mmCIF file of C-alpha atoms in Angstrom:
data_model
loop_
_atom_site.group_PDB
_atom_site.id
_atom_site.type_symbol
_atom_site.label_atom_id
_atom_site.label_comp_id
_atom_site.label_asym_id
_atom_site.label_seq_id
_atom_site.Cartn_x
_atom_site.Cartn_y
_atom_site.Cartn_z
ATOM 1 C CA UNK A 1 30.952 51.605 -79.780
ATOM 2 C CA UNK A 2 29.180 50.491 -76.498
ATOM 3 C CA UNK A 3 25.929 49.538 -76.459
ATOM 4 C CA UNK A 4 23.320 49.851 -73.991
ATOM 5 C CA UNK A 5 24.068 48.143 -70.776
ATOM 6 C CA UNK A 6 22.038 47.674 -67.532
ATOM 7 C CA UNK A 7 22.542 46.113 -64.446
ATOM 8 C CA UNK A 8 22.214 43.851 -62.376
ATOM 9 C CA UNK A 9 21.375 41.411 -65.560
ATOM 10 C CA UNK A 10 19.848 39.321 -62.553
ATOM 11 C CA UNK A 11 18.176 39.764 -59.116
ATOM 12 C CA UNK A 12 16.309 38.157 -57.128
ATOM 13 C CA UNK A 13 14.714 39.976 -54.156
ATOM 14 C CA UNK A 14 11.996 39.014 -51.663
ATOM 15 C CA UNK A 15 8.729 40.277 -51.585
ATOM 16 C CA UNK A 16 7.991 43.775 -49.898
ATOM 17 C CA UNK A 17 11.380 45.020 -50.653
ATOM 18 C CA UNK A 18 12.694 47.869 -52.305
ATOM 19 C CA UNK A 19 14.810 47.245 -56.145
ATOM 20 C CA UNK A 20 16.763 49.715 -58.268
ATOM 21 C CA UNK A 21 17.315 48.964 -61.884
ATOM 22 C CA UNK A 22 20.184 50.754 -63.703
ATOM 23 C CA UNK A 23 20.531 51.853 -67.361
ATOM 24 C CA UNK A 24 23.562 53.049 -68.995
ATOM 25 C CA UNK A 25 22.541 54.327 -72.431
ATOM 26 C CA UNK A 26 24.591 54.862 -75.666
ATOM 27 C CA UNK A 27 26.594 58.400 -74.821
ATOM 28 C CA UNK A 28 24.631 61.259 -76.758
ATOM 29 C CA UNK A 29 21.319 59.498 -76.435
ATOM 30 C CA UNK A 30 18.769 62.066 -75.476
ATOM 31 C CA UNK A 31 15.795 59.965 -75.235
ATOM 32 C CA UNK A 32 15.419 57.074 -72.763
ATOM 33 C CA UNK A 33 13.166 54.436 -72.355
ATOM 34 C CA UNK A 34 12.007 51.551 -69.706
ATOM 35 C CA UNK A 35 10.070 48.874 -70.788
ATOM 36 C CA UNK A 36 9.009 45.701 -68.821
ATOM 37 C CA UNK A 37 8.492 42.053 -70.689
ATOM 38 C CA UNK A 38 6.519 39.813 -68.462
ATOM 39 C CA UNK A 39 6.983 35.805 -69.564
ATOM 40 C CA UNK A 40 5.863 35.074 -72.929
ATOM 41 C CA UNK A 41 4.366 38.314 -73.423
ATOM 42 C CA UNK A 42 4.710 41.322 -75.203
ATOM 43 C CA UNK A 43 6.886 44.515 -74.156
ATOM 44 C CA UNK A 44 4.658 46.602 -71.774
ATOM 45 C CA UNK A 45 5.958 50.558 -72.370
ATOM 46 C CA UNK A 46 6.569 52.043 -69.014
ATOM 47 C CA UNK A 47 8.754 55.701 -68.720
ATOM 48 C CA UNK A 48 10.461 57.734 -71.720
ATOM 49 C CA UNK A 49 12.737 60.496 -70.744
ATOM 50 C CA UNK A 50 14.083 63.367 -73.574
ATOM 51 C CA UNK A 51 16.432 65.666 -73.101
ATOM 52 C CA UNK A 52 15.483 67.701 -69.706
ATOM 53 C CA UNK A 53 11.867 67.572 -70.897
ATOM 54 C CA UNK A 54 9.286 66.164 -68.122
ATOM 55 C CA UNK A 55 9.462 62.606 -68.596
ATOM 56 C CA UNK A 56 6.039 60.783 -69.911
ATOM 57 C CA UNK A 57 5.013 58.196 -66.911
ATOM 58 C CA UNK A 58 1.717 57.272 -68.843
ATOM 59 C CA UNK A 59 3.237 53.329 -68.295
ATOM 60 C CA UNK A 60 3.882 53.516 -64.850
ATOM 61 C CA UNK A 61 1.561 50.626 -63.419
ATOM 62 C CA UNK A 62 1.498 51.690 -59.747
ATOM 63 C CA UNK A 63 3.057 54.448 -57.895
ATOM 64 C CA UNK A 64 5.170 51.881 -56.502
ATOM 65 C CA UNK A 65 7.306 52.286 -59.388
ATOM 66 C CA UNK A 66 9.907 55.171 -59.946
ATOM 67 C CA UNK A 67 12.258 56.199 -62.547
ATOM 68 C CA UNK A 68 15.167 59.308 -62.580
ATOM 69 C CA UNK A 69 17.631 60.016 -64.738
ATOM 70 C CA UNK A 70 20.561 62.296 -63.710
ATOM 71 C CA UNK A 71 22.429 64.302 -65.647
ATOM 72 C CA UNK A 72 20.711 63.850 -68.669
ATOM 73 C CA UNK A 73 22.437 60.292 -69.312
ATOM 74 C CA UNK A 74 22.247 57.121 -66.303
ATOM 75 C CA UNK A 75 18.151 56.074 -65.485
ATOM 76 C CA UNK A 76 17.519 54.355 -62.374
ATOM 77 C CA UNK A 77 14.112 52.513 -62.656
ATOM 78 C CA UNK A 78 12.951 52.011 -58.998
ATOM 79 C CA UNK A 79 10.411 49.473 -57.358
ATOM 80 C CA UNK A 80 9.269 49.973 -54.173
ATOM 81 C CA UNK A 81 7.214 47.721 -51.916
ATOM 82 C CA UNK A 82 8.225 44.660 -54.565
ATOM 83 C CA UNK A 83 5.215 42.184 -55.189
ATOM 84 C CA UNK A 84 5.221 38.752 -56.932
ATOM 85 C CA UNK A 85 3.552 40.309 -59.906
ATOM 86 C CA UNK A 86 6.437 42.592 -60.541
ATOM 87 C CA UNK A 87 8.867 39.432 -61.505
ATOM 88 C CA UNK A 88 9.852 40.446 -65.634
ATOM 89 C CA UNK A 89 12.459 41.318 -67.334
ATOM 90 C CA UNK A 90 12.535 44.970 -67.504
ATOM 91 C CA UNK A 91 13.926 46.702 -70.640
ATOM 92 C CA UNK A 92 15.806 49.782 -71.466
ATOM 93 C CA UNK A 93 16.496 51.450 -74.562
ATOM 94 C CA UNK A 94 17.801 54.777 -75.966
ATOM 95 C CA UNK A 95 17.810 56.422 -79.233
ATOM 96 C CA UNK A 96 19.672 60.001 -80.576
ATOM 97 C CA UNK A 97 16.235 62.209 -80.448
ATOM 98 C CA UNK A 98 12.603 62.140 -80.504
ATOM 99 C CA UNK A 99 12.910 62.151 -84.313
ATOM 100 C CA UNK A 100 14.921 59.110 -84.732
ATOM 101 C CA UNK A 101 13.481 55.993 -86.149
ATOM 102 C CA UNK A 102 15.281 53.183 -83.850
ATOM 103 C CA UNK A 103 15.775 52.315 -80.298
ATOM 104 C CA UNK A 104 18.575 50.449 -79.248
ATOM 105 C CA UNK A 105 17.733 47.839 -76.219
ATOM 106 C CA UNK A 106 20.078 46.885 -73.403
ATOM 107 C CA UNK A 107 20.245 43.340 -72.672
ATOM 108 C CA UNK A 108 17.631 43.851 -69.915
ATOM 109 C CA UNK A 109 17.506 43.192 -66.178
ATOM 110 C CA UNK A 110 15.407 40.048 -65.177
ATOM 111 C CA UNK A 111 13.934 40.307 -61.867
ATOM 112 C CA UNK A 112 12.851 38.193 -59.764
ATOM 113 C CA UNK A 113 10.450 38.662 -56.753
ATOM 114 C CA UNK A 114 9.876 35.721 -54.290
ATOM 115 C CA UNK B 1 -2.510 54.386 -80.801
ATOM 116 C CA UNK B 2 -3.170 52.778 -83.711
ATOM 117 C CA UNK B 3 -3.171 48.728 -82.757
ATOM 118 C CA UNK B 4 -1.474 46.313 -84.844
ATOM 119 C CA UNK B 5 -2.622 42.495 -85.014
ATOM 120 C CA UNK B 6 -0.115 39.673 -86.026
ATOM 121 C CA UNK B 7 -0.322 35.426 -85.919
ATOM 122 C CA UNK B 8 0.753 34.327 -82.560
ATOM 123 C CA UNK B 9 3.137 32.246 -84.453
ATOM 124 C CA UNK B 10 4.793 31.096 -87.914
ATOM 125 C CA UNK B 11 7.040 28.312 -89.524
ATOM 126 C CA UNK B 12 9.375 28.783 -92.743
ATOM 127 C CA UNK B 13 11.302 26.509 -93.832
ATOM 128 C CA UNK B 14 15.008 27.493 -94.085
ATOM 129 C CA UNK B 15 16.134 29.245 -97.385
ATOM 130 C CA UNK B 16 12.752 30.043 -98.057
ATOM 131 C CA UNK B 17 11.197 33.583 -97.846
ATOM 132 C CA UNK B 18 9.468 34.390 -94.588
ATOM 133 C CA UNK B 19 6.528 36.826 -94.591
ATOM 134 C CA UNK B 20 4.886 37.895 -91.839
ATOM 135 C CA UNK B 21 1.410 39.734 -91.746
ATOM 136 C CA UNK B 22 0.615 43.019 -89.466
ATOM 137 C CA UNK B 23 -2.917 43.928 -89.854
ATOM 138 C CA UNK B 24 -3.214 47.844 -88.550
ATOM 139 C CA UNK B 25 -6.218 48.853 -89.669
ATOM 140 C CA UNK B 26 -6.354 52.036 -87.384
ATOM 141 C CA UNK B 27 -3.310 53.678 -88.811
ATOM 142 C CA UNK B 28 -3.314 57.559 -88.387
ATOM 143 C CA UNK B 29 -2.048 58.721 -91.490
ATOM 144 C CA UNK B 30 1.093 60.494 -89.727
ATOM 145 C CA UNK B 31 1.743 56.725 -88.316
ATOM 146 C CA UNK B 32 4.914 54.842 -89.807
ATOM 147 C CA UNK B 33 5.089 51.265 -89.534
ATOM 148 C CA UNK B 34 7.740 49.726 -87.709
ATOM 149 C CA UNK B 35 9.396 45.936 -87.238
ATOM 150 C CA UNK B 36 11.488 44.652 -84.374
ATOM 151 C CA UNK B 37 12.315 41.290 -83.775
ATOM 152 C CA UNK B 38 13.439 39.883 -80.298
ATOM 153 C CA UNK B 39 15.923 36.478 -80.505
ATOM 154 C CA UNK B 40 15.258 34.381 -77.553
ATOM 155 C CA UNK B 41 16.894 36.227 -74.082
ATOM 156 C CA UNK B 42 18.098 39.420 -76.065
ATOM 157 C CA UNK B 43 16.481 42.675 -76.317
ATOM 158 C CA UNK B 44 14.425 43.693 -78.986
ATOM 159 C CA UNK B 45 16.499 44.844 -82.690
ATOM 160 C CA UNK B 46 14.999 47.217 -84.914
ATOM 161 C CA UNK B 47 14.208 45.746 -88.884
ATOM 162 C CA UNK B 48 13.484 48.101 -90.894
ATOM 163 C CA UNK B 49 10.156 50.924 -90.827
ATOM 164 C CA UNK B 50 7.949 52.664 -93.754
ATOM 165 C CA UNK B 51 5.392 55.149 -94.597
ATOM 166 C CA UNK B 52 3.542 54.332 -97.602
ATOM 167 C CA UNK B 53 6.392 53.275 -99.933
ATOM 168 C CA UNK B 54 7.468 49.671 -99.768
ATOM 169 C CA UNK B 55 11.165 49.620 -98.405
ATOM 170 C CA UNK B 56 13.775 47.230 -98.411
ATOM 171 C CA UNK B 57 17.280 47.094 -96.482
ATOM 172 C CA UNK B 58 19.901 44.523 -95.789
ATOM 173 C CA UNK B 59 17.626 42.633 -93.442
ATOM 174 C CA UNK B 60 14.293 42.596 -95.370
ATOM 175 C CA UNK B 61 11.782 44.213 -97.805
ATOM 176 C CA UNK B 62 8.585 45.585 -96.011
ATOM 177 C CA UNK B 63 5.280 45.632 -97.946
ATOM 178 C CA UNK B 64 2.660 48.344 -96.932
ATOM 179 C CA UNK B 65 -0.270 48.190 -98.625
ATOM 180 C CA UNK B 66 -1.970 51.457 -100.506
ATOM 181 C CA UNK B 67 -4.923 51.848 -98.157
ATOM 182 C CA UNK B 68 -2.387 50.982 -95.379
ATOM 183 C CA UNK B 69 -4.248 49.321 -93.058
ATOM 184 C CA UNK B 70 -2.210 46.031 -93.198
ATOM 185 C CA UNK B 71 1.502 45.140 -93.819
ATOM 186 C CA UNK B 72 3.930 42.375 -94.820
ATOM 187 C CA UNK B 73 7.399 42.154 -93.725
ATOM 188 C CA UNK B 74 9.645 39.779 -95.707
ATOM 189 C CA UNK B 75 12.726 37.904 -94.604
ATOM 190 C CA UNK B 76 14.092 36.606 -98.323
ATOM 191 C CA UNK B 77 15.803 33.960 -97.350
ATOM 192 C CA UNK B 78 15.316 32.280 -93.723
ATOM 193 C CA UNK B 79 17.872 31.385 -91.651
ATOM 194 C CA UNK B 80 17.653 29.346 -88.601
ATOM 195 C CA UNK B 81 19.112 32.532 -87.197
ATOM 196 C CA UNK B 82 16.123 34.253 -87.584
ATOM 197 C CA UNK B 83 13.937 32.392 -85.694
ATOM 198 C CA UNK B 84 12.625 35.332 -83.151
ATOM 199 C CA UNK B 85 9.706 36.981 -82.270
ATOM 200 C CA UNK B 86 8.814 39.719 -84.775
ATOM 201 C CA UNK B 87 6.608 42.749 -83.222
ATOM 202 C CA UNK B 88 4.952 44.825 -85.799
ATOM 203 C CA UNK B 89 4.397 48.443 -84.351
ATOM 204 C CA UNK B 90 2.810 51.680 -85.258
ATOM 205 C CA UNK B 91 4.201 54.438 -84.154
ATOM 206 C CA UNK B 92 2.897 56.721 -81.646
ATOM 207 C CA UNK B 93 4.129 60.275 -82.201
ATOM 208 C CA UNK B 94 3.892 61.969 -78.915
ATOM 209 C CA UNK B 95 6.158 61.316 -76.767
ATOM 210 C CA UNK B 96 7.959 58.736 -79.379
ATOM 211 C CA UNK B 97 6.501 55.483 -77.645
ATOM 212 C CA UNK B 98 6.541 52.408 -78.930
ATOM 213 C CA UNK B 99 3.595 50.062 -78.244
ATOM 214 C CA UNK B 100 4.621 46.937 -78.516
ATOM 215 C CA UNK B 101 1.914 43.519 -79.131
ATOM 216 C CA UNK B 102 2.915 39.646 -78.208
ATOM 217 C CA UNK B 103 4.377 39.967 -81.776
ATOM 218 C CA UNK B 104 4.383 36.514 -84.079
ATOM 219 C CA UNK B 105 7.125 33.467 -82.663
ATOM 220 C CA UNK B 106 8.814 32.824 -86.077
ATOM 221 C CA UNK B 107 10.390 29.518 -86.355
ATOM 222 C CA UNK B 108 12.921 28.439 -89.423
ATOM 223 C CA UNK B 109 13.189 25.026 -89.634
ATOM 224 C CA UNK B 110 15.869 23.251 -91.265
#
């Protein structure tokens, strides 16, 4: 079946601008997650969504950055006010429940911010 | 969270067995143990994960030690295909996070 997906797989944007991020996880996924990998590093946890529970932001670096997900299924991870420091790839997964063992990652969104 | 520490980074030679080291010496004893690796420009693929019991799958064995503050996962026979980065991760259990380190760079040589 279809995997993860999330686009754009590239952008490039200038600084000060505004970015949206989309993630279309596996169908029947209830729980969501964003993630950001800066270069060589590790994966930096950032929003997890379940079911129409209150998502946990604890990751959230700034409150420049945003995340929604509608419906219960599509996540739009948004950056406003972009700054050089945000450049990374940024990550989504999803996984069937709280309970379940393994998240399944998109191919991830590599940003860019000049 | 219970904080894992790995090598920053790791030869094998190919054909032979790869094991990697997670020390995680802060373990909650709720916590499972978890491996995903991340091949260069992909995202991250789960391994395999354990408790207290030693577990193997079609991928590898992972070794937990009885006092469970450290762990071994084992690739059996490395392929060049597996050269990655491996993240060893405990398990947070609210909210279902994963916290993921800089993991250990794996590379099978031919």
């Amino acid at each position: 079946g279809a995997g993860v997906s999330q686009s754009p797989s590239n952008k490039v944007t200038e600084k000060g601008k505004d970015v949206e991020l989309r993630c279309d996880p596996i169908s029947g996924h209830t729980a969501l997650y964003w993630y950001r990998q800066s270069l060589g590093q590790g994966l930096e946890f950032l929003i997890y969504f379940q079911g129409n529970s209150a998502p946990d932001k604890s990751g959230l670096p700034s409150d420049r950055f945003s995340a929604e997900r509608t419906g219960g299924s599509v996540s739009t991870l948004t950056i406003q006010r972009t700054q050089q420091e945000d450049s990374a790839v940024y990550l989504c997964a999803s996984s069937p429940g709280t309970s379940y063992n393994e998240q399944f990652f998109g191919p991830g969104t590599r940003l860019t911010v000049l | 969270d219970a904080k894992t520490t790995q090598p920053p980074s790791m030869d094998c030679a190919e054909g032979r067995a790869a094991n990697l080291p997670c020390n995680h010496s802060t373990i909650s004893g709720n916590e499972y143990v978890y491996w995903y690796r991340q091949i260069h420009s992909q995202g991250p693929q789960y391994i395999i994960h354990g408790l207290k019991n030693n577990e193997t799958n079609e991928m590898a064995s992972l070794i937990i030690t009885e006092d469970r503050k450290s762990s071994t996962l084992i690739l059996p026979h490395a392929t060049l295909r597996d050269t990655a980065v491996y993240y060893c991760i405990v398990r947070v259990l609210s909210g279902n996070q994963f916290y993921f380190g800089t993991g250990t760079s794996l590379t099978v040589i031919p």
